[in-house]
mmCIF file of C-alpha atoms in Angstrom:
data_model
loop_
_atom_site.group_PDB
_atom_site.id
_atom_site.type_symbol
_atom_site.label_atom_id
_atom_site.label_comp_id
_atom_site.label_asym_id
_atom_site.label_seq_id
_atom_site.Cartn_x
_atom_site.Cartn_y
_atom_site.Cartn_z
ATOM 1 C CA UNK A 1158 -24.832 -23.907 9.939
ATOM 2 C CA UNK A 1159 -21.799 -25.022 8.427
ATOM 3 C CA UNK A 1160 -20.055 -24.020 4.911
ATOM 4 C CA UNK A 1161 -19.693 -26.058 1.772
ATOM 5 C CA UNK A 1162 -17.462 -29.540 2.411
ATOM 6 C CA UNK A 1163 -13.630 -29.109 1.885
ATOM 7 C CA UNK A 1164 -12.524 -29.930 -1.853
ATOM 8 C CA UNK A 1165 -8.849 -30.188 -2.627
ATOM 9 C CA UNK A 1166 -9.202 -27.277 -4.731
ATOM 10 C CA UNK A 1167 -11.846 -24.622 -4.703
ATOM 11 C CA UNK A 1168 -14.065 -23.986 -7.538
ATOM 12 C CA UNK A 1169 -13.938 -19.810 -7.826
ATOM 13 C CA UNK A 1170 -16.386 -17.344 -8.747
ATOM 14 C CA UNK A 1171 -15.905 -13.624 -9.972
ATOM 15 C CA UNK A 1172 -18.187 -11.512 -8.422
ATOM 16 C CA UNK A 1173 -18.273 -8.072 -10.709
ATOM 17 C CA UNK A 1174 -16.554 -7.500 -14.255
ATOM 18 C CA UNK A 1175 -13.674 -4.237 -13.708
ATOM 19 C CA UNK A 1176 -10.215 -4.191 -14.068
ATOM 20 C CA UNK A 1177 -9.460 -5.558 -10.639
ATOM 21 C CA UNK A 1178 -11.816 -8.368 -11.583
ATOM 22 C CA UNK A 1179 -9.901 -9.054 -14.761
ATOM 23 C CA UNK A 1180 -6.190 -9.136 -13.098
ATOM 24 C CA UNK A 1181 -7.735 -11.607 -10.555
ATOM 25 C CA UNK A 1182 -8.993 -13.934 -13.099
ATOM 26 C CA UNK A 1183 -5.680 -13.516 -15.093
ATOM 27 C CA UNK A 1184 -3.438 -14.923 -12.380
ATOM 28 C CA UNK A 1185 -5.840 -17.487 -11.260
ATOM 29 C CA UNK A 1186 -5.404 -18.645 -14.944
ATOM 30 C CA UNK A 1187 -1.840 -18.023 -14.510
ATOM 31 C CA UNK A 1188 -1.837 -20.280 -11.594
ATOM 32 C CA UNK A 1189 -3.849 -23.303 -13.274
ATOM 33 C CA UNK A 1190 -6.063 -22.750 -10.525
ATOM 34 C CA UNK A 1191 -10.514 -23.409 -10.814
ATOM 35 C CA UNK A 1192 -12.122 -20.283 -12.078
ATOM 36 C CA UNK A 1193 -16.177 -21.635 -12.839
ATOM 37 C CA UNK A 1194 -18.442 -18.594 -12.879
ATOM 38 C CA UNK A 1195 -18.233 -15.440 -12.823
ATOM 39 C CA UNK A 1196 -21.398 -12.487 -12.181
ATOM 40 C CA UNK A 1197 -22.002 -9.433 -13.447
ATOM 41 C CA UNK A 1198 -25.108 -6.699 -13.046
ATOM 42 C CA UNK A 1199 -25.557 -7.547 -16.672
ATOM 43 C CA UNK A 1200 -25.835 -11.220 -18.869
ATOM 44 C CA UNK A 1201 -23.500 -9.329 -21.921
ATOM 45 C CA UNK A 1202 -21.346 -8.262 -19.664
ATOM 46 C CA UNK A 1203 -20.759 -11.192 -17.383
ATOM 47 C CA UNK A 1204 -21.057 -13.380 -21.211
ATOM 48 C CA UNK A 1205 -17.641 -11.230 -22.378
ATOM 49 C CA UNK A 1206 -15.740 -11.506 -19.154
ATOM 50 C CA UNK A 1207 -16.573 -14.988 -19.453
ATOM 51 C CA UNK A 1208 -15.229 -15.667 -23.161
ATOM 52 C CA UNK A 1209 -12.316 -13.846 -22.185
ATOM 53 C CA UNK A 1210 -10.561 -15.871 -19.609
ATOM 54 C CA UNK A 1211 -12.516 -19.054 -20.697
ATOM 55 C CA UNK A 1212 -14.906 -19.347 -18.353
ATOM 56 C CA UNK A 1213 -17.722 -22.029 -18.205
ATOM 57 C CA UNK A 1214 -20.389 -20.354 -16.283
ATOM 58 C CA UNK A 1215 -21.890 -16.431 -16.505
ATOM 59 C CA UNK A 1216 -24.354 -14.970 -14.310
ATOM 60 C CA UNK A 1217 -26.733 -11.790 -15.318
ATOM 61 C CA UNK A 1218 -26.761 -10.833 -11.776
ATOM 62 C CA UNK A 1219 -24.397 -11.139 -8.298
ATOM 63 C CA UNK A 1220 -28.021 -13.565 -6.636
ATOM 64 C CA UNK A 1221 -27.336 -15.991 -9.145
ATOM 65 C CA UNK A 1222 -23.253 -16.457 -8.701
ATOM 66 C CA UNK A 1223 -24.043 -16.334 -4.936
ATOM 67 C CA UNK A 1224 -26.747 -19.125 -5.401
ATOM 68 C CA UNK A 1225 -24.429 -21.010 -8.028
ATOM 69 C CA UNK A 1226 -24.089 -24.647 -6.587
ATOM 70 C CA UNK A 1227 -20.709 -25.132 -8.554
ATOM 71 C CA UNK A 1228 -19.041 -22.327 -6.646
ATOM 72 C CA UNK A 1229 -17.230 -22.711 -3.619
ATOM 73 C CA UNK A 1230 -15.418 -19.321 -3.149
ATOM 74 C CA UNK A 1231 -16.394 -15.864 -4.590
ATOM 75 C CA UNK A 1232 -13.718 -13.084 -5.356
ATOM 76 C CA UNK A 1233 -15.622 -9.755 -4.084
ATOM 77 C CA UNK A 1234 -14.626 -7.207 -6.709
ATOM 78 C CA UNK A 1235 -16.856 -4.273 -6.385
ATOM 79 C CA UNK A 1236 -16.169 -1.287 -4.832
ATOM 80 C CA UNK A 1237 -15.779 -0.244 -1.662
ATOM 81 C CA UNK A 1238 -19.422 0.562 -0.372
ATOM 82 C CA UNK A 1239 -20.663 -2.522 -2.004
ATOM 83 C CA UNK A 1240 -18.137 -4.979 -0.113
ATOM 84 C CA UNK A 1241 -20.512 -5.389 2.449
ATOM 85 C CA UNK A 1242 -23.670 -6.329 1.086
ATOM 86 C CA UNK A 1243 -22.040 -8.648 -1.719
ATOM 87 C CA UNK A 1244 -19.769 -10.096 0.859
ATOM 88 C CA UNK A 1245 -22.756 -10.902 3.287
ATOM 89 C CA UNK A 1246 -24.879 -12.235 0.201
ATOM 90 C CA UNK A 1247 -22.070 -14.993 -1.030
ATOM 91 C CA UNK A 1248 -21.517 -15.937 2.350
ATOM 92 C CA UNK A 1249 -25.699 -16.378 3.159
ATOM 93 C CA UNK A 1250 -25.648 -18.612 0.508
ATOM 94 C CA UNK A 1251 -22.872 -21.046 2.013
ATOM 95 C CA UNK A 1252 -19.430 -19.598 -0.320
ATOM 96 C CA UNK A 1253 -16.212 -18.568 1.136
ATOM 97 C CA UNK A 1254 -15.320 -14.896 0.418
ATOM 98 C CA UNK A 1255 -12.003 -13.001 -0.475
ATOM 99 C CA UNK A 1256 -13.306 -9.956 -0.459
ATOM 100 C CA UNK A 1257 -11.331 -7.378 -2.505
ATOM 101 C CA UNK A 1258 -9.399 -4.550 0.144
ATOM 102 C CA UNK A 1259 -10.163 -2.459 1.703
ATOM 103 C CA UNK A 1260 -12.163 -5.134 3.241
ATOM 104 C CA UNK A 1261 -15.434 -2.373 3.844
ATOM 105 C CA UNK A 1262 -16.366 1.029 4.435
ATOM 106 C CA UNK A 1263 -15.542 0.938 8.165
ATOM 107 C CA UNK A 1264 -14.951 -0.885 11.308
ATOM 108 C CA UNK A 1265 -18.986 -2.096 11.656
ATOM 109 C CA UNK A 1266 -19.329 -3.603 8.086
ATOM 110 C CA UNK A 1267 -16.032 -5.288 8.617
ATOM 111 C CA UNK A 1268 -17.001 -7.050 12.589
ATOM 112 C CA UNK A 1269 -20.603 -7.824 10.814
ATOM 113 C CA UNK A 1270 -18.765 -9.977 7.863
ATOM 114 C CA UNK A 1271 -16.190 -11.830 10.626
ATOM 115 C CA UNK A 1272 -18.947 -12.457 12.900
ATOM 116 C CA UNK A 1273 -21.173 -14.199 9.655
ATOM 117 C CA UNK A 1274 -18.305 -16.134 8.754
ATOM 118 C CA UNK A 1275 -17.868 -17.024 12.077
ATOM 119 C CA UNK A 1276 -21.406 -18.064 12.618
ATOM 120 C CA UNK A 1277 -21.021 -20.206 9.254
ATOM 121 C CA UNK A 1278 -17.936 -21.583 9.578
ATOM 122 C CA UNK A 1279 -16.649 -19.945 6.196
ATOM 123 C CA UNK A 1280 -13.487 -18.672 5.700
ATOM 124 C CA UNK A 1281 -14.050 -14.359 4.931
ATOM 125 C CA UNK A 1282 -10.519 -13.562 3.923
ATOM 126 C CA UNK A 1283 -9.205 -10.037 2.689
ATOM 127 C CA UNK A 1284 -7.691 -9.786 -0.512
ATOM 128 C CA UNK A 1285 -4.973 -7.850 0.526
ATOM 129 C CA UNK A 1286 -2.556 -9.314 -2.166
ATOM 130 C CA UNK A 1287 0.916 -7.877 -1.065
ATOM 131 C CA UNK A 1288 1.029 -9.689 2.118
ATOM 132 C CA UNK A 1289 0.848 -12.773 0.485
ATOM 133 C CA UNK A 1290 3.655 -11.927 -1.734
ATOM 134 C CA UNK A 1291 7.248 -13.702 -2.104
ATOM 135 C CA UNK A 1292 9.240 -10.659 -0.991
ATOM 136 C CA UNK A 1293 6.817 -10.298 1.844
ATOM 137 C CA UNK A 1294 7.380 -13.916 2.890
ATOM 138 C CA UNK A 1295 10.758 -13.519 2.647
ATOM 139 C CA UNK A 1296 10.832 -9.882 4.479
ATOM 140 C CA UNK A 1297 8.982 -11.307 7.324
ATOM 141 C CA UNK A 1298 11.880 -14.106 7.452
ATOM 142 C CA UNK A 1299 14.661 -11.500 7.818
ATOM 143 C CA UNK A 1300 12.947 -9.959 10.562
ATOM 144 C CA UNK A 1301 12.211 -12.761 12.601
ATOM 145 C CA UNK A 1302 15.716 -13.801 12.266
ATOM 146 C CA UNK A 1303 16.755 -10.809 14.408
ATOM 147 C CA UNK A 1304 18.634 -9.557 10.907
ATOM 148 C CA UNK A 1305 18.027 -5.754 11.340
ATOM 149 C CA UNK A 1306 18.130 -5.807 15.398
ATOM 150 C CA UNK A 1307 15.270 -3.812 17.212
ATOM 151 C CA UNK A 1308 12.811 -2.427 14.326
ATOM 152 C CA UNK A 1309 13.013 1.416 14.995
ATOM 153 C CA UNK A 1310 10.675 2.769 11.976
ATOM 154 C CA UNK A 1311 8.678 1.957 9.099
ATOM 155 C CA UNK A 1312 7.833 4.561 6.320
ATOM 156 C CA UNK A 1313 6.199 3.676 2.870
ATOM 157 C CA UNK A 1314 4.843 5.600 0.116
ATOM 158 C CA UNK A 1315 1.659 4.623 -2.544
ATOM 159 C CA UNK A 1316 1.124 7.928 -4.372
ATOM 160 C CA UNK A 1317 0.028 7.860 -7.952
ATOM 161 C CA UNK A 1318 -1.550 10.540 -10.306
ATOM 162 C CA UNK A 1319 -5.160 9.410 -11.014
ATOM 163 C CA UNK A 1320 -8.219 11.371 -12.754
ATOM 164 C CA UNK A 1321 -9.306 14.046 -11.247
ATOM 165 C CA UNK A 1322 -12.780 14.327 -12.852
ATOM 166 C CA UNK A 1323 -15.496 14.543 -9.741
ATOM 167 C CA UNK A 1324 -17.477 11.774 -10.959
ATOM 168 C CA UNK A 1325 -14.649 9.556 -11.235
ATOM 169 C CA UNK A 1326 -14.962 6.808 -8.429
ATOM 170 C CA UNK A 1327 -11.923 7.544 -7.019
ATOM 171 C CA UNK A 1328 -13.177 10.950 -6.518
ATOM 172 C CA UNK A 1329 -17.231 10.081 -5.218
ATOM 173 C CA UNK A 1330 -17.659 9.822 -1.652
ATOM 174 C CA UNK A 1331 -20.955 8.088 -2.022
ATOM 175 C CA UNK A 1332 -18.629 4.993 -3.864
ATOM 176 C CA UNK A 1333 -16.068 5.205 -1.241
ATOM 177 C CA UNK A 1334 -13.624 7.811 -3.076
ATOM 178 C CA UNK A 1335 -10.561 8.696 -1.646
ATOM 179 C CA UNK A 1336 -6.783 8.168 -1.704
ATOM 180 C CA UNK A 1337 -7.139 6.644 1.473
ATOM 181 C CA UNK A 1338 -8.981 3.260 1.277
ATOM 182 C CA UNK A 1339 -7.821 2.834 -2.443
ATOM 183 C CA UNK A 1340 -3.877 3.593 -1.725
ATOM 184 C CA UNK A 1341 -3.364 4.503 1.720
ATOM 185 C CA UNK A 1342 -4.805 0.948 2.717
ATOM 186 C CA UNK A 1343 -1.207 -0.591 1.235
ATOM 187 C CA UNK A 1344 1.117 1.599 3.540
ATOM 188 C CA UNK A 1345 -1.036 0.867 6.574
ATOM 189 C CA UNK A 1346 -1.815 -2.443 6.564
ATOM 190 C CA UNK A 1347 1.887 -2.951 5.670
ATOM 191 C CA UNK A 1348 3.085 -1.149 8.556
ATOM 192 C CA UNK A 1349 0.679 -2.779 10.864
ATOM 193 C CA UNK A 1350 2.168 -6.109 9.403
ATOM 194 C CA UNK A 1351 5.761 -5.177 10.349
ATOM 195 C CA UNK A 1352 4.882 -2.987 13.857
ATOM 196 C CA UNK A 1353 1.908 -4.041 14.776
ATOM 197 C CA UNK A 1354 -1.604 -2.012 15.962
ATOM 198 C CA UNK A 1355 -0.204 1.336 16.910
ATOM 199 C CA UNK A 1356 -0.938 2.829 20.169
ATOM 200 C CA UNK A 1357 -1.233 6.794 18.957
ATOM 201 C CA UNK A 1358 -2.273 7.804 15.035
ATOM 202 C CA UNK A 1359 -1.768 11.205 14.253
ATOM 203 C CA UNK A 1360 -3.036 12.423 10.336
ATOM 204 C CA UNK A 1361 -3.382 15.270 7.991
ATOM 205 C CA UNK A 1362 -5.043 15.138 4.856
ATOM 206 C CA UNK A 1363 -5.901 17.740 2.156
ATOM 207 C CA UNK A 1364 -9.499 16.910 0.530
ATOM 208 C CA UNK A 1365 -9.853 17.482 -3.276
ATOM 209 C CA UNK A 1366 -13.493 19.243 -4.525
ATOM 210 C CA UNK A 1367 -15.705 16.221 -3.676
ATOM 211 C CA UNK A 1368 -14.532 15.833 -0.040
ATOM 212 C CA UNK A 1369 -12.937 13.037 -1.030
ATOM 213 C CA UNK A 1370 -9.993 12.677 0.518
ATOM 214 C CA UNK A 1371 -7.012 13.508 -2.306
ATOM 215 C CA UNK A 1372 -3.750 13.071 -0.120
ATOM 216 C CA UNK A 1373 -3.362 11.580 3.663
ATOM 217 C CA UNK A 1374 0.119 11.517 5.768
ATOM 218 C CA UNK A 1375 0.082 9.626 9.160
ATOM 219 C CA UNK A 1376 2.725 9.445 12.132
ATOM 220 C CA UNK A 1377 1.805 6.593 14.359
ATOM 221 C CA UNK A 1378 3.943 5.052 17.414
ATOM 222 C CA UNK A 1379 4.084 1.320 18.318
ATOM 223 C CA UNK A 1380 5.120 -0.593 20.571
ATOM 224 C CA UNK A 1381 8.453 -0.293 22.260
ATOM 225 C CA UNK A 1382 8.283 3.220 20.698
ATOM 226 C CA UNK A 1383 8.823 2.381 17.115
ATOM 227 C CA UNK A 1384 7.154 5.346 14.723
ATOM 228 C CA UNK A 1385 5.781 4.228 10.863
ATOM 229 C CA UNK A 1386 5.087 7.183 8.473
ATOM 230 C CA UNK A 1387 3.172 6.759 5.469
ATOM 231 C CA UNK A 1388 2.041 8.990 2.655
ATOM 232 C CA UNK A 1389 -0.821 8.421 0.287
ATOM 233 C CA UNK A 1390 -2.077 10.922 -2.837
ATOM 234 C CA UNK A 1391 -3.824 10.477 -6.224
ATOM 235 C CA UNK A 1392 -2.789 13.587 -7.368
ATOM 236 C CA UNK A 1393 0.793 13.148 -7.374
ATOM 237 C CA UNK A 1394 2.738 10.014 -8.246
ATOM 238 C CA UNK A 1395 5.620 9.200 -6.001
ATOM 239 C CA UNK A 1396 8.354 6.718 -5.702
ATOM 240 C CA UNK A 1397 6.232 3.718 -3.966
ATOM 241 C CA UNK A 1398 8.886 2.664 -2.509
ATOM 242 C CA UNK A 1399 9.405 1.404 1.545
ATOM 243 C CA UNK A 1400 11.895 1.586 4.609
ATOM 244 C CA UNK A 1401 12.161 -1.147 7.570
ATOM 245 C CA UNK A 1402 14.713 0.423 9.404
ATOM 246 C CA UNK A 1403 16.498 -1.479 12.498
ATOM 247 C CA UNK A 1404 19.318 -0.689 14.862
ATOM 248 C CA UNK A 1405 21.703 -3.657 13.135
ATOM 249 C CA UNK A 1406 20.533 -3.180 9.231
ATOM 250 C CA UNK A 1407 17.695 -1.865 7.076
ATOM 251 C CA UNK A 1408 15.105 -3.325 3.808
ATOM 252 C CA UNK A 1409 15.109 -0.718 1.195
ATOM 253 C CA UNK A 1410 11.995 -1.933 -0.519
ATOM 254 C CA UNK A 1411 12.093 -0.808 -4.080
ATOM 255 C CA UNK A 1412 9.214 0.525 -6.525
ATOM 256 C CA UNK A 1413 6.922 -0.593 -6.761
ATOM 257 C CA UNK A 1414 7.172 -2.090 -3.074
ATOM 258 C CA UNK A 1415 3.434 -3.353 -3.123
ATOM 259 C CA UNK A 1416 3.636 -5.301 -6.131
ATOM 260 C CA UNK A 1417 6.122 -8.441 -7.220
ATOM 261 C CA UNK A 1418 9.560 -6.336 -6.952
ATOM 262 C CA UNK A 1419 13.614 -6.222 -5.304
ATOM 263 C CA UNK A 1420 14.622 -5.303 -1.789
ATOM 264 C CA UNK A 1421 18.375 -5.345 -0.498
ATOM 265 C CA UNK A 1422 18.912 -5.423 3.437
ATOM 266 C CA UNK A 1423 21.620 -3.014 4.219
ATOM 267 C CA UNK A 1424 23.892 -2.901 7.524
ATOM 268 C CA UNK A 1425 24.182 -0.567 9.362
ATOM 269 C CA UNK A 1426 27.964 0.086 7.762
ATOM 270 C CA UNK A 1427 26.302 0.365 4.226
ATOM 271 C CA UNK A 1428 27.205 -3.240 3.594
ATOM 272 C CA UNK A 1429 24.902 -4.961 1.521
ATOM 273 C CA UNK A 1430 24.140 -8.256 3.039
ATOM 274 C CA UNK A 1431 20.972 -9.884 0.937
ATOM 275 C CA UNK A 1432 19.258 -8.762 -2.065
ATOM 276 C CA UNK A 1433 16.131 -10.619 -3.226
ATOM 277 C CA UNK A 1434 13.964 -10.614 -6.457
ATOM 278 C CA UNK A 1435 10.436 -11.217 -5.831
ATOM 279 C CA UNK A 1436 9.223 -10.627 -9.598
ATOM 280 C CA UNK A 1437 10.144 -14.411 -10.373
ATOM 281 C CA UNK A 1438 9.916 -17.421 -8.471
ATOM 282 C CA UNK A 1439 11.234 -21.104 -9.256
ATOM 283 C CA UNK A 1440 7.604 -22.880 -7.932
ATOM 284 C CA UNK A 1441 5.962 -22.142 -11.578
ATOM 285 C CA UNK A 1442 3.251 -19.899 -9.633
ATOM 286 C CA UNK A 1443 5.450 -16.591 -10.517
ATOM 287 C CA UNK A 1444 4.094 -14.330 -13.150
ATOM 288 C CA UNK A 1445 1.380 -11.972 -13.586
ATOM 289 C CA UNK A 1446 0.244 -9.288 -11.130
ATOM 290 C CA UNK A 1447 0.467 -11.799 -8.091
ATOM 291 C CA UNK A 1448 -2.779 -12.096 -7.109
ATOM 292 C CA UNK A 1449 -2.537 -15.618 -7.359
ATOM 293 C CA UNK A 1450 -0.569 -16.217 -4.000
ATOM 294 C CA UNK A 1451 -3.642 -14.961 -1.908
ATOM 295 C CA UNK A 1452 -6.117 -16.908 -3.956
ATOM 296 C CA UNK A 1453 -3.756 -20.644 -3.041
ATOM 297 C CA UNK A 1454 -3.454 -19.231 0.547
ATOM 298 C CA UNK A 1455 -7.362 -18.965 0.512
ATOM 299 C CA UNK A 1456 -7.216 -23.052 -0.792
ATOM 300 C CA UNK A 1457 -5.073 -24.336 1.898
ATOM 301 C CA UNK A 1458 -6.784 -22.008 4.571
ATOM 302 C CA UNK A 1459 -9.894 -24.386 3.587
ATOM 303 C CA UNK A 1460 -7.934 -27.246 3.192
ATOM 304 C CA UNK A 1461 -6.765 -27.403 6.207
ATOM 305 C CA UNK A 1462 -9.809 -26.256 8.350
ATOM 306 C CA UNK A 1463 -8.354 -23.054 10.085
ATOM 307 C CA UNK A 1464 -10.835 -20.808 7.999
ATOM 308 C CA UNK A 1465 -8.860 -18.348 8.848
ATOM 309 C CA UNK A 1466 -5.390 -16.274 7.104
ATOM 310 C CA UNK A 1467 -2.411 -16.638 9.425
ATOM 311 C CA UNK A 1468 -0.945 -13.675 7.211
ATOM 312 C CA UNK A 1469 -3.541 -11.125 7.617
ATOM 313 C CA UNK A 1470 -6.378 -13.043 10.021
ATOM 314 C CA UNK A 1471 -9.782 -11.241 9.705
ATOM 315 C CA UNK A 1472 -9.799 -9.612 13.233
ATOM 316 C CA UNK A 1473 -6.744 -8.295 11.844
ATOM 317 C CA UNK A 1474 -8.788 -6.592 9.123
ATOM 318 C CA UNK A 1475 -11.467 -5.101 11.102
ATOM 319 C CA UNK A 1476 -8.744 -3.730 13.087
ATOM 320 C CA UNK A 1477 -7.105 -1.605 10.257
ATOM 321 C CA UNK A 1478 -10.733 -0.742 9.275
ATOM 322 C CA UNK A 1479 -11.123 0.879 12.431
ATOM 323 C CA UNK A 1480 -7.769 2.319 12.362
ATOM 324 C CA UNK A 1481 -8.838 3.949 8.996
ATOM 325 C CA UNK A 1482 -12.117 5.244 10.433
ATOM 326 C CA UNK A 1483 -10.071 7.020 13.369
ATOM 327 C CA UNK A 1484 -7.495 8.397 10.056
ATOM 328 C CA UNK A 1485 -10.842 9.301 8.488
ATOM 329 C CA UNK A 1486 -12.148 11.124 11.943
ATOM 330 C CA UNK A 1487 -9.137 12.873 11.728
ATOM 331 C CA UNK A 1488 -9.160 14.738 8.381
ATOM 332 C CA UNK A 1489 -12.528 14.992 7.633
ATOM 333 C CA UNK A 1490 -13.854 12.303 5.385
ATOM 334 C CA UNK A 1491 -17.292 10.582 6.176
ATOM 335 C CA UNK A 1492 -19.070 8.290 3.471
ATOM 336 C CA UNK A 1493 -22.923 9.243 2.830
ATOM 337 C CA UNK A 1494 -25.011 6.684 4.756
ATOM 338 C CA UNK A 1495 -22.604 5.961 6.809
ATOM 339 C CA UNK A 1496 -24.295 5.081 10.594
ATOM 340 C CA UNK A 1497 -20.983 3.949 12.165
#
């Protein structure tokens, strides 16, 4: 079975109502780009997201966006646990999916969506927004040029103080709670970007009341011997800010390094040899959160038939799923229901 026929611009569909759902829909609007439908649990609910950002078609229920025929793509934009299943359902019924990050609960929901997509010929996509990012693009650049020599480390931070009541999602482990796969998921797929898969992981972790994980530190070596460090909590905020650190020069990523921001690369003398803004661009697609870079990559992905992100390609992501289950192994965290 093959997917929906290749339009020069998708036709999107929101798949949930929250707040990630609403910055989405902003910077698609931001980028002039197709949002159709959106889907909710509820009709008033999916109605109100809909007058909001001007929307021409709402669904009482996630079956009938899925099912919608005027929808080629569907933004995932439930929680963790539910990533899966509403992943797997937009895809059975022939859409594309950019499936909010982390991209599942674990390695075995993650291989199960890639292999579907596969199977379909559909592009399943994370929506790991950051790598998709100007700075990123241009940070890449640098390092491919050989600017900042051999790459000896990588540390980043994404620590923030959230609320602490138990019931809170961020706190449940039966909604995927946990500093790790909402934060920690930046640092580490951000260091695998740079680095690479790393060939040891090493983690600590201090769980809050729920046995939700609360803060998580890892140490990992890569290859040639490189080390990354990265530090997630959402008890504490931090500086969010990130290191690549070479033998020639260094990127001093500043805060908030996930997000649209500045970086300067710095010799090894203290010389400052580039500084770059990311938090405006000259294409006219600048703006907003930046969500909207991932959602065009996700167009010409189509487009041009790979199905597939050369940024952050989907074996890539069930990778750093698996990586986080081994982090998870380590400290203590297991999600109810979880068989894998």
């Amino acid at each position: 079975m093959t997917g929906p026929s290749r339009p020069a611009a998708l036709r999107w569909g929101i798949l949930a109502t929250g707040g990630i759902a609403a910055a989405f829909a902003a910077d698609l609007r931001t980028a002039g780009l197709d949002l159709v439908a959106v889907g909710s649990r509820s009709q008033e609910s999916a109605d109100a997201f809909a007058a909001r950002y001007g929307i021409a078609r709402a669904h009482g229920s996630y079956e009938a966006l899925a099912a919608d025929p005027e929808v080629d793509i569907v933004y995932v934009a439930t929680p963790h646990p539910m990533h899966h299943a509403d992943a797997r359902l937009a895809l059975e019924h022939g859409k594309h999916v950019l499936v909010e990050k982390a991209f599942t609960l674990n390695r075995a929901e993650a291989q199960d969506l890639a292999d579907l997509g596969r199977e379909k010929g559909l592009l399943v996509m994370e929506a790991m927004w950051t790598r998709y990012l100007p700075h990123m693009v241009r940070l890449r650049e640098i390092i491919a040029a050989g600017t900042l020599g051999e790459i000896r480390a990588v540390s980043a931070d994404h620590t923030q103080s959230l609320p602490t009541d138990p019931a809170h999602r961020l706190n449940a482990l039966e909604l995927g709670g946990g500093a790790l796969l909402d934060l920690g998921i930046y640092p580490i797929s951000f260091v695998y970007d740079v680095l690479g898969a790393p060939l040891t992981v090493q983690a600590t972790g201090r769980l809050a009341e729920t046995g939700a994980d609360a803060e998580v530190a890892t140490i990992m070596t890569h290859a040639g011997g490189a080390v990354s460090t990265t530090l997630s909590s959402s008890r504490a905020a931090g500086p969010n800010t990130a290191v690549v650190l070479g033998t020639l020069a260094r990127i001093e990523i500043d805060r908030v390094w996930y997000s649209p921001t500045t970086f300067r690369v710095i010799a090894a003398d203290g010389t400052v040899q580039e500084e770059f803004d990311g938090r405006t661009t000259a294409d006219g697609r600048g703006g907003g959160r930046g969500m909207q870079y991932q959602a065009l990559a996700a167009e010409r992905y189509v487009a041009d038939g790979t199905l597939d992100s050369d940024l952050l390609p989907v074996a890539e992501s069930v990778a750093i799923m698996g990586l986080l289950d081994d982090i998870r192994a380590q400290i203590g965290v297991r999600y109810p229901g979880e068989t894998a």
